[in-house]
Short mmCIF file of C-alpha atoms in Angstrom, two decimals:
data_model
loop_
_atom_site.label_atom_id
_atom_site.label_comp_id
_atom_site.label_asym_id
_atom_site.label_seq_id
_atom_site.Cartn_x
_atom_site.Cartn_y
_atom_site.Cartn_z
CA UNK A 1 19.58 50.54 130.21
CA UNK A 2 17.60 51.93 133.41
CA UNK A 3 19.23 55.05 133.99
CA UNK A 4 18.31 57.83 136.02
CA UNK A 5 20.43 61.31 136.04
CA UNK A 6 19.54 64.43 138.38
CA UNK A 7 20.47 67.68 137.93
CA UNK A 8 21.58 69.66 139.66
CA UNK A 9 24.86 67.00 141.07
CA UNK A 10 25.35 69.75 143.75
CA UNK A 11 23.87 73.16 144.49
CA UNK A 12 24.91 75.32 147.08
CA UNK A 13 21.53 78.21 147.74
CA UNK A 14 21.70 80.80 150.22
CA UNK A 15 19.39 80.72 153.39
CA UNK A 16 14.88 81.71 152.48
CA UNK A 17 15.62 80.83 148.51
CA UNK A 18 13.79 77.70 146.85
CA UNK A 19 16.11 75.18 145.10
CA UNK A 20 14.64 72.74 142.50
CA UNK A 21 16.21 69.19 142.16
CA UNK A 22 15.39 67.60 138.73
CA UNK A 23 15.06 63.52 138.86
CA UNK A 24 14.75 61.79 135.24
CA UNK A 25 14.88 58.04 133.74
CA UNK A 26 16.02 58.53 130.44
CA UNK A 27 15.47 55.33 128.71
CA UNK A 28 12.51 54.29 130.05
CA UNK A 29 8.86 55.48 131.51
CA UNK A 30 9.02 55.96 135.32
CA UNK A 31 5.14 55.06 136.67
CA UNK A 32 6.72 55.75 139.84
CA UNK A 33 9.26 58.00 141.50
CA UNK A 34 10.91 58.13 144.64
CA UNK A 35 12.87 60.93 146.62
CA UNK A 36 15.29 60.41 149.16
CA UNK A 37 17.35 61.82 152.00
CA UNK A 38 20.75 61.02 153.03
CA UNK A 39 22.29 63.08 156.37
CA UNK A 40 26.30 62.15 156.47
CA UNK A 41 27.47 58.88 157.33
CA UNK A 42 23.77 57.82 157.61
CA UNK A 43 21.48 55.78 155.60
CA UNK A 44 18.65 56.94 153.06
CA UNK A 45 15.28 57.69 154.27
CA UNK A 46 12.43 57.64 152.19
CA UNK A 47 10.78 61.42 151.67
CA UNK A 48 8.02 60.63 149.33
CA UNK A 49 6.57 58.82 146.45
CA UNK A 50 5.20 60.01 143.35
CA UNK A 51 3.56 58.33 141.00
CA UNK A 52 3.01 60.39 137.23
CA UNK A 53 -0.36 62.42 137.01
CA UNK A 54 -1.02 62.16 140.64
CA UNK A 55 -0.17 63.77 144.23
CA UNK A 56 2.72 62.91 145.39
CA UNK A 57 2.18 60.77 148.97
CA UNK A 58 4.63 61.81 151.77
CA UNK A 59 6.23 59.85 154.56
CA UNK A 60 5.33 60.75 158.22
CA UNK A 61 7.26 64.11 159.47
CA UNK A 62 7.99 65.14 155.82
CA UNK A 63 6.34 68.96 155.53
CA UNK A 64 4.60 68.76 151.98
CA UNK A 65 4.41 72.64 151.52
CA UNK A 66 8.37 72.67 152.21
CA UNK A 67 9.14 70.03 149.74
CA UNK A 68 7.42 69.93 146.67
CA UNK A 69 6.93 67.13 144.56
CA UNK A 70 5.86 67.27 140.54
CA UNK A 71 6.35 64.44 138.63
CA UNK A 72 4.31 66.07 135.48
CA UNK A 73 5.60 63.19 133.26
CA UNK A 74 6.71 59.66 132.65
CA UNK A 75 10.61 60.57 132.80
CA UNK A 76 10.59 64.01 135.09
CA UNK A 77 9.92 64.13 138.60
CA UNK A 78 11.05 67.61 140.34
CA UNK A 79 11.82 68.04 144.27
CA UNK A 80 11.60 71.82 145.27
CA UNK A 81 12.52 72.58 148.12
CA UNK A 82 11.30 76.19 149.48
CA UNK A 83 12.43 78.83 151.53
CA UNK A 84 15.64 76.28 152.29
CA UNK A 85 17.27 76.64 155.97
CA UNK A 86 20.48 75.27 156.49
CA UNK A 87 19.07 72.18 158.23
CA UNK A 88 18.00 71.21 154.71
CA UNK A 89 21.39 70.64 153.83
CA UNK A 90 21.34 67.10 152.49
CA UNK A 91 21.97 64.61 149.96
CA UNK A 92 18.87 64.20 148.46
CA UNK A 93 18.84 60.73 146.02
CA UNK A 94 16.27 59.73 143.37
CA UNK A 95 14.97 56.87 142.53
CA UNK A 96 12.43 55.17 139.33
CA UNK A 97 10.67 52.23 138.38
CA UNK A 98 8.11 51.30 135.96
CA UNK A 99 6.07 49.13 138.28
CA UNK A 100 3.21 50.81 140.18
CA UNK A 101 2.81 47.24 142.07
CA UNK A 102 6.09 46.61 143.49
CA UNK A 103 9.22 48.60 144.99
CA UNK A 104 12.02 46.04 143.72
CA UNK A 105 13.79 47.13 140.57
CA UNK A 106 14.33 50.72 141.31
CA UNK A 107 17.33 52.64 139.48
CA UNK A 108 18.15 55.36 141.52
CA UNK A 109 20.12 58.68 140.35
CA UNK A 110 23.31 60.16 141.41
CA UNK A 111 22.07 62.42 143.72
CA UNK A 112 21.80 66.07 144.54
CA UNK A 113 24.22 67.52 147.25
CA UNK A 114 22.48 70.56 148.64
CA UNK A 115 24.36 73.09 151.13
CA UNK A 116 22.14 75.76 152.52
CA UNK A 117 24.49 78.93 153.90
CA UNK N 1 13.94 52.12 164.80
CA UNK N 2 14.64 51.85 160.86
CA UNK N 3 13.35 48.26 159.65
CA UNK N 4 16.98 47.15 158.78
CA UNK N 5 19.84 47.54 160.90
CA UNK N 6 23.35 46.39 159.70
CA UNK N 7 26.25 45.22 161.49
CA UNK N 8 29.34 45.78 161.73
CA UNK N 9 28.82 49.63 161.34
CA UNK N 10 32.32 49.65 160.02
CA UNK N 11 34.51 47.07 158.72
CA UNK N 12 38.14 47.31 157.80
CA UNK N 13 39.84 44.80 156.25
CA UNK N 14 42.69 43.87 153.98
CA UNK N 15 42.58 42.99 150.34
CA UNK N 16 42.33 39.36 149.31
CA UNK N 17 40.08 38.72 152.65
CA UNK N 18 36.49 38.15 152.56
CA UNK N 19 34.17 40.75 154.35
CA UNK N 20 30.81 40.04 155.91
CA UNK N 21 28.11 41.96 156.67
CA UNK N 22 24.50 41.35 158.38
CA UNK N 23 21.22 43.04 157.78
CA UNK N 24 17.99 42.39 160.34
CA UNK N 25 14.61 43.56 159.80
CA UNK N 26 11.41 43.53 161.60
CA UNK N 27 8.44 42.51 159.53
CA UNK N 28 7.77 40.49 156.57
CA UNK N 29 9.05 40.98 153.42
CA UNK N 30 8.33 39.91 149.69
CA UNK N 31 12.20 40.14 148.95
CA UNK N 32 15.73 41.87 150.38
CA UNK N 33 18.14 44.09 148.46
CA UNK N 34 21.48 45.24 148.66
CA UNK N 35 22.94 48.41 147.45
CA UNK N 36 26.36 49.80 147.44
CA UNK N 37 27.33 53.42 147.69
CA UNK N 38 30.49 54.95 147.10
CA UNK N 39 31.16 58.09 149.33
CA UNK N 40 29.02 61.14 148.13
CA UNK N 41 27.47 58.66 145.58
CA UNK N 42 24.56 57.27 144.44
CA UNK N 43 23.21 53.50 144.72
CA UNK N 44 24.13 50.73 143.07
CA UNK N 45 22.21 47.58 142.80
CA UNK N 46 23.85 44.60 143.74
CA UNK N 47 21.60 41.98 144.38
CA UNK N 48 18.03 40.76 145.10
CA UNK N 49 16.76 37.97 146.76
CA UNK N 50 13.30 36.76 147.05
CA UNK N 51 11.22 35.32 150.25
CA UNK N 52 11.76 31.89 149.07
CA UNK N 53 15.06 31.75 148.22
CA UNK N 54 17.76 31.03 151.03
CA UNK N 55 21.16 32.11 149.00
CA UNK N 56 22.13 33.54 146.14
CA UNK N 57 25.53 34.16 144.20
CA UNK N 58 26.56 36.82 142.09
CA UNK N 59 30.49 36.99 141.29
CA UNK N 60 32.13 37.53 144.14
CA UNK N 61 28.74 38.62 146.28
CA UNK N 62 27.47 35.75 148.33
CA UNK N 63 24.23 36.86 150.07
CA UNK N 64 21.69 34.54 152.61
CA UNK N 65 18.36 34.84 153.90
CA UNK N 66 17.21 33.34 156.40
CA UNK N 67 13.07 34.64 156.92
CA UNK N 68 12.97 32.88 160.29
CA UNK N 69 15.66 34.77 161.93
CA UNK N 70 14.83 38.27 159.49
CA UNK N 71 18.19 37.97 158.81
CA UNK N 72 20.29 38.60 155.80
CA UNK N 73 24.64 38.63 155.11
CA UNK N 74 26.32 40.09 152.30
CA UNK N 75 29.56 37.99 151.91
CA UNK N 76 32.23 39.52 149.36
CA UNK N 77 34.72 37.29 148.35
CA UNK N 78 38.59 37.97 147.82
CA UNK N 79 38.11 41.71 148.34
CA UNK N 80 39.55 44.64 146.58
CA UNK N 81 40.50 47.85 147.26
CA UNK N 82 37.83 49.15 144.93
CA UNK N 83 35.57 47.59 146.68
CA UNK N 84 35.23 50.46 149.69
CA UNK N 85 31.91 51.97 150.04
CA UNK N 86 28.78 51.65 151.99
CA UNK N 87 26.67 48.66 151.98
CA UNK N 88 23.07 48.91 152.67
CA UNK N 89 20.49 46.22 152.73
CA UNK N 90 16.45 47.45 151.84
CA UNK N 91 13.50 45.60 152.39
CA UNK N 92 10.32 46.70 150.42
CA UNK N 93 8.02 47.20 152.89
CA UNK N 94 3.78 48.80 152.96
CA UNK N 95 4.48 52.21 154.46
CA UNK N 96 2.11 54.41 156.52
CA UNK N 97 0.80 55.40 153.50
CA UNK N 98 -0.92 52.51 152.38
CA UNK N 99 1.97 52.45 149.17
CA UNK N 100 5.24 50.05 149.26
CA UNK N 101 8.63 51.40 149.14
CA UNK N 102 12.16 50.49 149.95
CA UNK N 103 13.00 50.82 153.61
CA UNK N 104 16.91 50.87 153.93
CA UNK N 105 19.62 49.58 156.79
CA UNK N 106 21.70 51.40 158.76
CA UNK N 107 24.33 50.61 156.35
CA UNK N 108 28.22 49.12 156.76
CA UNK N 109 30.88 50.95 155.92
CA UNK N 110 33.73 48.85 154.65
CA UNK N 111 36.82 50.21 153.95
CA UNK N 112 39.81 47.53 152.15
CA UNK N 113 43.27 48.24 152.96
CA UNK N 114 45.32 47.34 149.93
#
C-alpha cells in the first residue's frame, strides 16, 4: 500500500514552454503533498507544500508564479512549471501523506527528470 | 547550512563489510528518518526513529540517536552489492512557513564493490 506514481518519469521541454509534472497516491487520500528538488549528486530540497483545497505554501527563494502548485484533490497534486529555462533542469520528487499534523510517514514518487534545452 | 549534514560524503566498500554513516542536525526534532535512493531514483523509506528512542534495528539496518549530540548513524550490516545508492537522513522540522516538513542531509553515497 502507500504508493505514489508521477507522470511524466522524464520530460525533456524546449526553452519559454510550461511543463506540468503530475504527483498522485493511488491507494490512499493525500491531505498533504509535497514537491521536491534534486540538482545532481545533491540532496532534496523542499519546494513547497500543499495541502488539498488550499494554497499551496512555498519555501523561501521558491518563485510561486514560476512554479505552480494545484493539488485540486485528495490523490492529484500538479507542479507546473512555466516559461522553463534551462536552469530548471532538475529532478523534481513528490511526496504524500495523509496526516495534516505531522511530516513522518511520507511515500514519495519516482520522480520527474526534467531537461530544459 | 541544510539541518542535516552526512558524513562520509562517499563511502566505498567491499561486500560482506559493514558500512557506516552519520547524520547531524541543528535543532530539535520529534523523530529522524532515513531514506535510500538509487541513482536517478526515487526514495525509499528505511527507517524511523523517534526522540525517545536511542537505537533501532531493522534487518540488516542498525540506526542510533543520540538527541544530546544531534547525532544519528545508519549502520548496514554484511553489505551487498545491491545495496549502492544514496543514503539520506531527514529530520521533520517547523519551516519558515509556520508548516512542518522533512528537511533532508547532505546525503552518503555508498558504493559496494562486489
Amino acid at each position: 500500500g502507500a504508493v505514489v506514481s508521477q507522470h511524466p518519469s522524464w520530460v525533456i521541454c524546449k526553452s519559454g514552454t510550461s511543463v506540468k509534472i503530475e504527483c498522485r497516491s493511488l491507494d490512499f487520500q493525500a491531505t498533504t503533498m509535497f514537491w521536491y528538488r534534486q540538482f545532481p549528486k545533491q540532496s532534496l530540497m523542499l519546494m513547497a507544500t500543499s495541502n488539498e483545497g488550499s494554497k499551496a505554501t512555498y519555501e523561501q527563494g521558491v518563485e510561486k508564479d514560476k512554479f505552480l502548485i494545484n493539488h485540486a484533490s485528495l490523490t492529484l497534486s500538479t507542479l507546473t512549471v512555466t516559461s522553463a529555462h534551462p536552469e530548471d533542469s532538475s529532478f523534481y520528487i513528490c511526496s504524500a501523506t495523509w496526516d495534516r499534523s505531522t511530516s513522518y510517514e511520507q511515500y514519495f514518487g519516482p520522480g520527474t527528470r526534467l531537461t530544459v534545452t | 547550512s541544510q539541518q542535516g549534514e552526512e558524513d562520509p560524503q562517499a563511502l566505498s566498500i567491499q561486500e560482506g563489510e559493514n558500512a557506516t554513516m552519520n547524520c547531524s542536525y541543528k535543532t530539535s526534532i520529534n523523530n529522524l528518518q532515513w531514506y535510500r535512493q538509487n541513482s536517478g531514483r526515487g526514495l525509499v523509506h528505511l527507517i524511523l526513529i523517534r526522540s525517545n528512542e536511542r537505537e533501532k534495528h531493522s534487518g540488516r539496518l542498525r540506526v542510533t540517536l543520540d538527541t544530546s549530540k544531534k547525532s544519528s548513524s545508519l549502520l548496514i550490516t554484511a553489505s551487498r552489492a545491491a545495496d549502492t545508492a544514496s543514503y539520506f537522513c531527514a529530520t521533520d522540522d517547523l519551516k519558515d512557513t509556520g508548516r512542518r516538513a522533512l528537511t533532508f542531509g547532505s546525503g552518503t553515497r555508498l558504493q559496494v564493490q562486489p
